[in-house]
mmCIF file of C-alpha atoms in Angstrom:
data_model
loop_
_atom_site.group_PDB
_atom_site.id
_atom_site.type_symbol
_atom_site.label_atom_id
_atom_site.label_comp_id
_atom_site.label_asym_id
_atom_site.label_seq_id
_atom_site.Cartn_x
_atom_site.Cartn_y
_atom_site.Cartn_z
ATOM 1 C CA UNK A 1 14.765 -5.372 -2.875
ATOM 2 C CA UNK A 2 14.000 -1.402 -2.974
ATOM 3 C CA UNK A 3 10.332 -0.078 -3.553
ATOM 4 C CA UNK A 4 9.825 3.225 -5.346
ATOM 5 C CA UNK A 5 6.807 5.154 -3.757
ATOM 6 C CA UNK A 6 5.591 8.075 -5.680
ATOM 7 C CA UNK A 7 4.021 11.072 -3.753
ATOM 8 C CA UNK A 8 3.478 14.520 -3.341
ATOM 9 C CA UNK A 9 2.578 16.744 0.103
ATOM 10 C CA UNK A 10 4.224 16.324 3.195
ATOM 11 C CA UNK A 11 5.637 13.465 5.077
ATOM 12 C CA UNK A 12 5.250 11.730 8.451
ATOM 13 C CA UNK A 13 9.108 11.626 10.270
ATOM 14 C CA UNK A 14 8.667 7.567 10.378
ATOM 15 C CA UNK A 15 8.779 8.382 6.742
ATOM 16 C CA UNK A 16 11.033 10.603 6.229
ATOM 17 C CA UNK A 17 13.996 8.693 8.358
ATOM 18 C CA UNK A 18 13.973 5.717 5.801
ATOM 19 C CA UNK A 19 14.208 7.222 2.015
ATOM 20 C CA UNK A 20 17.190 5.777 0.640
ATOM 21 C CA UNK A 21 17.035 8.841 -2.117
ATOM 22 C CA UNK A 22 14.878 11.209 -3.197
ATOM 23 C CA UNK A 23 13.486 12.840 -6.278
ATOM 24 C CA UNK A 24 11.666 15.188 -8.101
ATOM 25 C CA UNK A 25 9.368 13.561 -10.745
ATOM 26 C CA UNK A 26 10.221 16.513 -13.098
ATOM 27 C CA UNK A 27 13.954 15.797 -12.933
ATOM 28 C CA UNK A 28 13.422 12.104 -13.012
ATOM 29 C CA UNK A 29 11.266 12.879 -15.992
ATOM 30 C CA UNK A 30 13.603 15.758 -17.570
ATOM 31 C CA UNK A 31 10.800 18.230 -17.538
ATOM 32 C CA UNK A 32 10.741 22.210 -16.530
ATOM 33 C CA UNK A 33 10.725 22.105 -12.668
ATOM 34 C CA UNK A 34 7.305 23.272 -10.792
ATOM 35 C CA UNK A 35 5.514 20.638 -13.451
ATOM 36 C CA UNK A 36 4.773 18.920 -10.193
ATOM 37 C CA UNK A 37 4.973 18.795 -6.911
ATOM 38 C CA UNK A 38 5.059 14.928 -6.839
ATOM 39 C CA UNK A 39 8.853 12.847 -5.243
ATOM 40 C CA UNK A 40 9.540 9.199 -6.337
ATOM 41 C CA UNK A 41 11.039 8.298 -3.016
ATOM 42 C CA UNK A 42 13.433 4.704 -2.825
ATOM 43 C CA UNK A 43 13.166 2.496 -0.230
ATOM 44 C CA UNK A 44 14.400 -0.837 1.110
ATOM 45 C CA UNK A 45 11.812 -3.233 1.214
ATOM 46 C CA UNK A 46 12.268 -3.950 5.116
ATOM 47 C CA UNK A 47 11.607 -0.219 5.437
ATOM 48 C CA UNK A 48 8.300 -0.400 3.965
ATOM 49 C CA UNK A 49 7.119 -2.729 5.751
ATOM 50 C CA UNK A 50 8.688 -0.871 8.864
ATOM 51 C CA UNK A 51 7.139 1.993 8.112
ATOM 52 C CA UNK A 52 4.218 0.092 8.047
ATOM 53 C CA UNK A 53 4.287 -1.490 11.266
ATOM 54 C CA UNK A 54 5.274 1.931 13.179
ATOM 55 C CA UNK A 55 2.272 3.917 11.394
ATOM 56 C CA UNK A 56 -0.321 1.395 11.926
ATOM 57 C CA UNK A 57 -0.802 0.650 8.451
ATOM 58 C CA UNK A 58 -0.218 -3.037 8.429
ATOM 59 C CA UNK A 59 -2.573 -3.835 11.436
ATOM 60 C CA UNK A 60 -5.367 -1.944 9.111
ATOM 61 C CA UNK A 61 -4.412 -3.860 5.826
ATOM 62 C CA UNK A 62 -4.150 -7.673 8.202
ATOM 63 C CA UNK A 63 -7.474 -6.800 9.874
ATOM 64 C CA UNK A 64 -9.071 -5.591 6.189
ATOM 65 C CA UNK A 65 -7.194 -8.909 4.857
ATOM 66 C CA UNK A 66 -9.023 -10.714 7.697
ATOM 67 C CA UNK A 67 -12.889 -8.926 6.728
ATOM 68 C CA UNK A 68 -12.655 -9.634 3.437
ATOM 69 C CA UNK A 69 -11.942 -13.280 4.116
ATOM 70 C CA UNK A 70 -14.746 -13.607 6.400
ATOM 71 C CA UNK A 71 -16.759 -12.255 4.058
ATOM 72 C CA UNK A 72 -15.293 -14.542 1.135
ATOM 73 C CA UNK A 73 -16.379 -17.415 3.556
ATOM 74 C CA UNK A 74 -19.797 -16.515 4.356
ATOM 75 C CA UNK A 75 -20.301 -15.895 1.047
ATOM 76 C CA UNK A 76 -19.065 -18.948 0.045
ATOM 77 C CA UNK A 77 -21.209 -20.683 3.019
ATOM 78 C CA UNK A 78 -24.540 -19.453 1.685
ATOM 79 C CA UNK A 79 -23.935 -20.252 -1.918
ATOM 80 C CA UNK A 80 -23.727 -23.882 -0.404
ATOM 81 C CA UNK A 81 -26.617 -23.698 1.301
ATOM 82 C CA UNK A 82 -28.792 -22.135 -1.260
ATOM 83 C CA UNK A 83 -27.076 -25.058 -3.780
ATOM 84 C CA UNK A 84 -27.925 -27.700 -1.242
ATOM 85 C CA UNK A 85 -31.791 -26.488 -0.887
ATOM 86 C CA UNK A 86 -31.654 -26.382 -4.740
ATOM 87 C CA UNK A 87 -30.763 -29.968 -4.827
ATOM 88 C CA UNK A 88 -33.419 -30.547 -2.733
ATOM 89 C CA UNK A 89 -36.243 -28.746 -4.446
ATOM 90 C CA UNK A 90 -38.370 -31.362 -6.310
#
């Protein structure tokens, strides 16, 4: 599949080296150019996640991925615990 990632400023190479195509939002739009400085860039899906890989991205979203699950199970944990002691309460 392709991805279409909407941006505007500059671009790391890793980047840059894997648009497919690249366009202005006013043209893609049909406004007046200068609207915006903003690019719907195209990419292959493999890219992304290529791009991802080679920036670090994906280790940040995994390990985030992995916090938030911990948290999801401790939370989970006490809410079991407190229900338990509840159960127990006369």
């Amino acid at each position: 599949g392709r991805l279409i990632y909407i941006i505007g400023g500059e671009l790391e190479e890793v980047v840059e080296s894997r648009i497919m195509k690249d366009m202005p939002l006013d043209r893609l739009l049909q406004r007046a150019e200068g609207t915006t400085d903003k690019r719907a860039l195209v990419f292959l899906a493999s890219d992304v996640r290529e791009i991802a890989e080679e920036s670090g991205e994906l280790k940040k979203v995994v390990n985030a991925a992995n916090k938030a699950g911990s948290a999801s199970s401790s939370a989970s944990g006490k809410k079991k615990s407190t229900k338990s002691n509840n159960n127990n309460a006369p």
